[in-house]
Backbone as a ProteinNet text record, in pm:
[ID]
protein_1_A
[PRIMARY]
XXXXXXXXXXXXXXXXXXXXXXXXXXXXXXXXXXXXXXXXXXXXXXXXXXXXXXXXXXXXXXXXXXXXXXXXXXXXXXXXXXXXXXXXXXX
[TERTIARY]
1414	1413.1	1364.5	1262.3	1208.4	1288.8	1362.5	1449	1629.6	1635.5	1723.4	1657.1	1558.5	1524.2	1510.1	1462.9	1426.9	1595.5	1701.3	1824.4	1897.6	1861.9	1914.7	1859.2	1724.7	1661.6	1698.4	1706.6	1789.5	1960.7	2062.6	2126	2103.2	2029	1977.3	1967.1	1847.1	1828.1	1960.5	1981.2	2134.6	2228.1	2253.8	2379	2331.6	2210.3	2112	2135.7	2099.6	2077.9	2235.4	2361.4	2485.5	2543.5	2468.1	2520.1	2485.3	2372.2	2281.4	2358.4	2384.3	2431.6	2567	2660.7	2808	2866.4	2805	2867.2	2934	3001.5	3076.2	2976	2860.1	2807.1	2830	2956.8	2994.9	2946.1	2847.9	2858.7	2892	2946.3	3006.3	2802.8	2804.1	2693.8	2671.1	2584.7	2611.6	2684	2760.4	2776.1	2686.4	2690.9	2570.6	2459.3	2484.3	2385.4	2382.6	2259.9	2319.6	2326.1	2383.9	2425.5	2294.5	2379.8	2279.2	2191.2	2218.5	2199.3	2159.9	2039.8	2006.1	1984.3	1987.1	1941	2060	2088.2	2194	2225.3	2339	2365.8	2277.1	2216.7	2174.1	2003.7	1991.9	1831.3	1804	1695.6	1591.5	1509.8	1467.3	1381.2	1239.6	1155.8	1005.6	942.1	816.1	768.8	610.6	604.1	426.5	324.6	190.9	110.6	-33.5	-88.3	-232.2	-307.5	-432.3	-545.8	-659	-762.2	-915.7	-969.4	-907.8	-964.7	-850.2	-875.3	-780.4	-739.6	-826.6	-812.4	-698.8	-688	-517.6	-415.3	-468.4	-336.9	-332.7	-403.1	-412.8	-344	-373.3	-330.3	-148.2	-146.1	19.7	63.6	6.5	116.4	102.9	33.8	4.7	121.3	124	163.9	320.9	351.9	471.8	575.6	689.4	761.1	871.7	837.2	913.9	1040.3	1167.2	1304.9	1343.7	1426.2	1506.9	1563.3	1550.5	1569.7	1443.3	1369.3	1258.8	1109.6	1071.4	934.8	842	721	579.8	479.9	451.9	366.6	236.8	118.1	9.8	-72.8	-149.7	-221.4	-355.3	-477.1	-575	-701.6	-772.9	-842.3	-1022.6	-1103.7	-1208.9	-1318.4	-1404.2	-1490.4	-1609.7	-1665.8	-1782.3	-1893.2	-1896.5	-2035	-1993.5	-1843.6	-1782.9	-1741.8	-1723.9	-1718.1	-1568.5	-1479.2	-1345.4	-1328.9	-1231	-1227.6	-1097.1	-1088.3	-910.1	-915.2	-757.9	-728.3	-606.2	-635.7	-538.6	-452	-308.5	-180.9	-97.5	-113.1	-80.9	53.3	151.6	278.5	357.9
-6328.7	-6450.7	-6422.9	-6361.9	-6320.4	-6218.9	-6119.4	-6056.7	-6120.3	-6242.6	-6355.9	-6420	-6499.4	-6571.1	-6455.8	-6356.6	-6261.2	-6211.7	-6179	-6231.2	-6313.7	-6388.7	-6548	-6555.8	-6539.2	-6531	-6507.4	-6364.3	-6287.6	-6293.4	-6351.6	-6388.4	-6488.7	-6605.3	-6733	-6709.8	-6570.9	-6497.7	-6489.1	-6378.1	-6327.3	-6418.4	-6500.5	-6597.8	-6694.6	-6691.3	-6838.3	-6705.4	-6607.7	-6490	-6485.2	-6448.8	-6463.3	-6594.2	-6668.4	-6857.8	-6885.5	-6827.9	-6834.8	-6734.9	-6628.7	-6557.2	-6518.6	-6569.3	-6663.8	-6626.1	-6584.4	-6629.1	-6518.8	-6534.4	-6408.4	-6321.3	-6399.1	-6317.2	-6328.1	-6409.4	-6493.3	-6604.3	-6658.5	-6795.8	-6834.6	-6966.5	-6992.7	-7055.3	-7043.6	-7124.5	-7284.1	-7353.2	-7467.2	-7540.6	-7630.8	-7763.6	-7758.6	-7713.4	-7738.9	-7666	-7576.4	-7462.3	-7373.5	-7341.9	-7255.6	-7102.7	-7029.4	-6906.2	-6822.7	-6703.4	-6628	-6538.5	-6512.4	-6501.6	-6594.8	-6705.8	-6761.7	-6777.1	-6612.9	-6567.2	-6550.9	-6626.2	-6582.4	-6424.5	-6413.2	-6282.1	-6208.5	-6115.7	-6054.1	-6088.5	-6155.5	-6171.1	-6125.7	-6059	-5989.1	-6045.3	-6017.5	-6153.3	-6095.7	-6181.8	-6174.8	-6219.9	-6128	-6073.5	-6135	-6240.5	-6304.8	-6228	-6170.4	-6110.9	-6176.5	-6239.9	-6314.7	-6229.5	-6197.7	-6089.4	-6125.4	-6096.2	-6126.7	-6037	-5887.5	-5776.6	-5687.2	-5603.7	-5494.6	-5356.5	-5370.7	-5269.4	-5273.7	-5401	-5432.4	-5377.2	-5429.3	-5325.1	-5182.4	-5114.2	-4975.7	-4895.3	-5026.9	-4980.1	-4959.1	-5082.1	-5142	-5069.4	-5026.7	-4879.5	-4780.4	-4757.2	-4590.1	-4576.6	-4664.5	-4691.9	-4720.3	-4836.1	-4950.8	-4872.3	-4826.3	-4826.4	-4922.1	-5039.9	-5149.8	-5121.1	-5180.5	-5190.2	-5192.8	-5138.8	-5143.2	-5324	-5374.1	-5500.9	-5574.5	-5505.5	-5670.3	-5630.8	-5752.2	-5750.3	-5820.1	-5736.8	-5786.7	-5813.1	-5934.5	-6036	-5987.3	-5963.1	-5988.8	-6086.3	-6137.5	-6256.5	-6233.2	-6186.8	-6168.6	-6260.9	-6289	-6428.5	-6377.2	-6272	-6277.1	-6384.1	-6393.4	-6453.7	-6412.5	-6539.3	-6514.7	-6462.9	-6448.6	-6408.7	-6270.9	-6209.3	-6146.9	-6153.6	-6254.5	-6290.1	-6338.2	-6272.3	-6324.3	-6494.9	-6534	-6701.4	-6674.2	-6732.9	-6795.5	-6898.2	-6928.9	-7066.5	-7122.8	-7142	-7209.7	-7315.6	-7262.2	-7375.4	-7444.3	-7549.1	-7603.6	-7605.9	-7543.4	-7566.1	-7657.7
4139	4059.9	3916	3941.4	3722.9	3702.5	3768.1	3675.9	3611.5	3701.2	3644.3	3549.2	3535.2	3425.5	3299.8	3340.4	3172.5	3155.5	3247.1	3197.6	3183.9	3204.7	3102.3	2994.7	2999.2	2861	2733.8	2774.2	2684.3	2653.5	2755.6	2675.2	2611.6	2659.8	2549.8	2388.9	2351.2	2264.9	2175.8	2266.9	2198.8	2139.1	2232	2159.1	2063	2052.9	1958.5	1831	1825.1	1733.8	1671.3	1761.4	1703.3	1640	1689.7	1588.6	1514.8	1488.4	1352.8	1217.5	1257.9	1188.9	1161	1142.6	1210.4	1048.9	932.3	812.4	741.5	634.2	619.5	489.5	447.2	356.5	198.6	146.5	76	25.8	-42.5	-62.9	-245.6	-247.4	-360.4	-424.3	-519.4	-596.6	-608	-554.2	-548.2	-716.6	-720.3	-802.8	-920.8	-1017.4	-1154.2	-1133.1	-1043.6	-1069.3	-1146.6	-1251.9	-1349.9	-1350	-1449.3	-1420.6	-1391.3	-1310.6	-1266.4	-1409.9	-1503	-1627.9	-1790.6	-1755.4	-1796	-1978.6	-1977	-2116.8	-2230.8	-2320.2	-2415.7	-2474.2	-2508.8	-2523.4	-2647	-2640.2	-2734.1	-2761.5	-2600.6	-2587.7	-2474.5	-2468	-2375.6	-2259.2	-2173.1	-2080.9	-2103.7	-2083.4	-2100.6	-1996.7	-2004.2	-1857.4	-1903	-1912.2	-1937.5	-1846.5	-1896.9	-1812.9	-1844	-1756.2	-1777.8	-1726.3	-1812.8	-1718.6	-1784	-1762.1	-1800.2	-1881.4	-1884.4	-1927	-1958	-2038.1	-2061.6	-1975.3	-1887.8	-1746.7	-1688.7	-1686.1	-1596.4	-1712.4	-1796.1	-1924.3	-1923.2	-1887.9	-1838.7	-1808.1	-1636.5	-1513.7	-1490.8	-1576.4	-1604.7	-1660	-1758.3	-1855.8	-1781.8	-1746.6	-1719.1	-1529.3	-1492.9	-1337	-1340.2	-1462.1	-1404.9	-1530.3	-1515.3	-1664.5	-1663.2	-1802.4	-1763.3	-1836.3	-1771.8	-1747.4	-1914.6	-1922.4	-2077.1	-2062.5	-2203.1	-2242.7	-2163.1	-2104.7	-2087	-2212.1	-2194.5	-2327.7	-2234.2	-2276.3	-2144.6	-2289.4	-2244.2	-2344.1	-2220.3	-2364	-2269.7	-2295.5	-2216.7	-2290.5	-2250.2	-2281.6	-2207.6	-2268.2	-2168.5	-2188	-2067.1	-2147.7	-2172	-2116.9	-2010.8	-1979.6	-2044.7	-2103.9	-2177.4	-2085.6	-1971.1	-1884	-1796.7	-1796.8	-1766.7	-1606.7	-1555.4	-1413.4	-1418	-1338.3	-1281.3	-1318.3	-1376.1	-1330.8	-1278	-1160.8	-1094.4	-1106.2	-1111.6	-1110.5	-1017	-914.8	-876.3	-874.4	-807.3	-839.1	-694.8	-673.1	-572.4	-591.7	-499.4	-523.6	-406.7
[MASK]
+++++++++++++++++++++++++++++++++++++++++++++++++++++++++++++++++++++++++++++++++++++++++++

């Protein structure tokens, strides 16, 4: 009897797994969605970087080499008592 139910099971599995995944891999872009390329021709994308300290700027050059055509803005914003502030964003 349990080696029938764990095969039913599993085809249960299986065929829930093949209906789900049924598609050809194709999809058109919805209706007024805009292009996948947001940026006008002959502009660059920008890569905003918020940090507290210049350590993370460091770490970032010395580690990451960023992509031809992007520009990394840094913005660094110093605590007067030198203690981390976060800020969180409810999304």
């Amino acid at each position: 009897m349990k080696k029938m139910f764990a095969l039913l099971l599993a085809l249960v599995l299986t065929l829930s797994l093949a209906a789900c995944g049924g598609g050809s891999g194709e999809s058109a872009p919805p209706a007024g969605a805009p292009d996948s390329d947001p940026a006008p021709a002959g502009e660059g994308k920008v890569f905003n970087i918020y940090a507290w300290n210049e350590e993370y700027k460091g770490f970032f050059e010395k580690y990451y080499q960023v992509p031809e055509g992007i520009t990394v803005n840094w913005i660094i914003t110093p605590s007067a008592d030198g203690r981390i502030r976060i800020s969180w964003t409810r999304l």
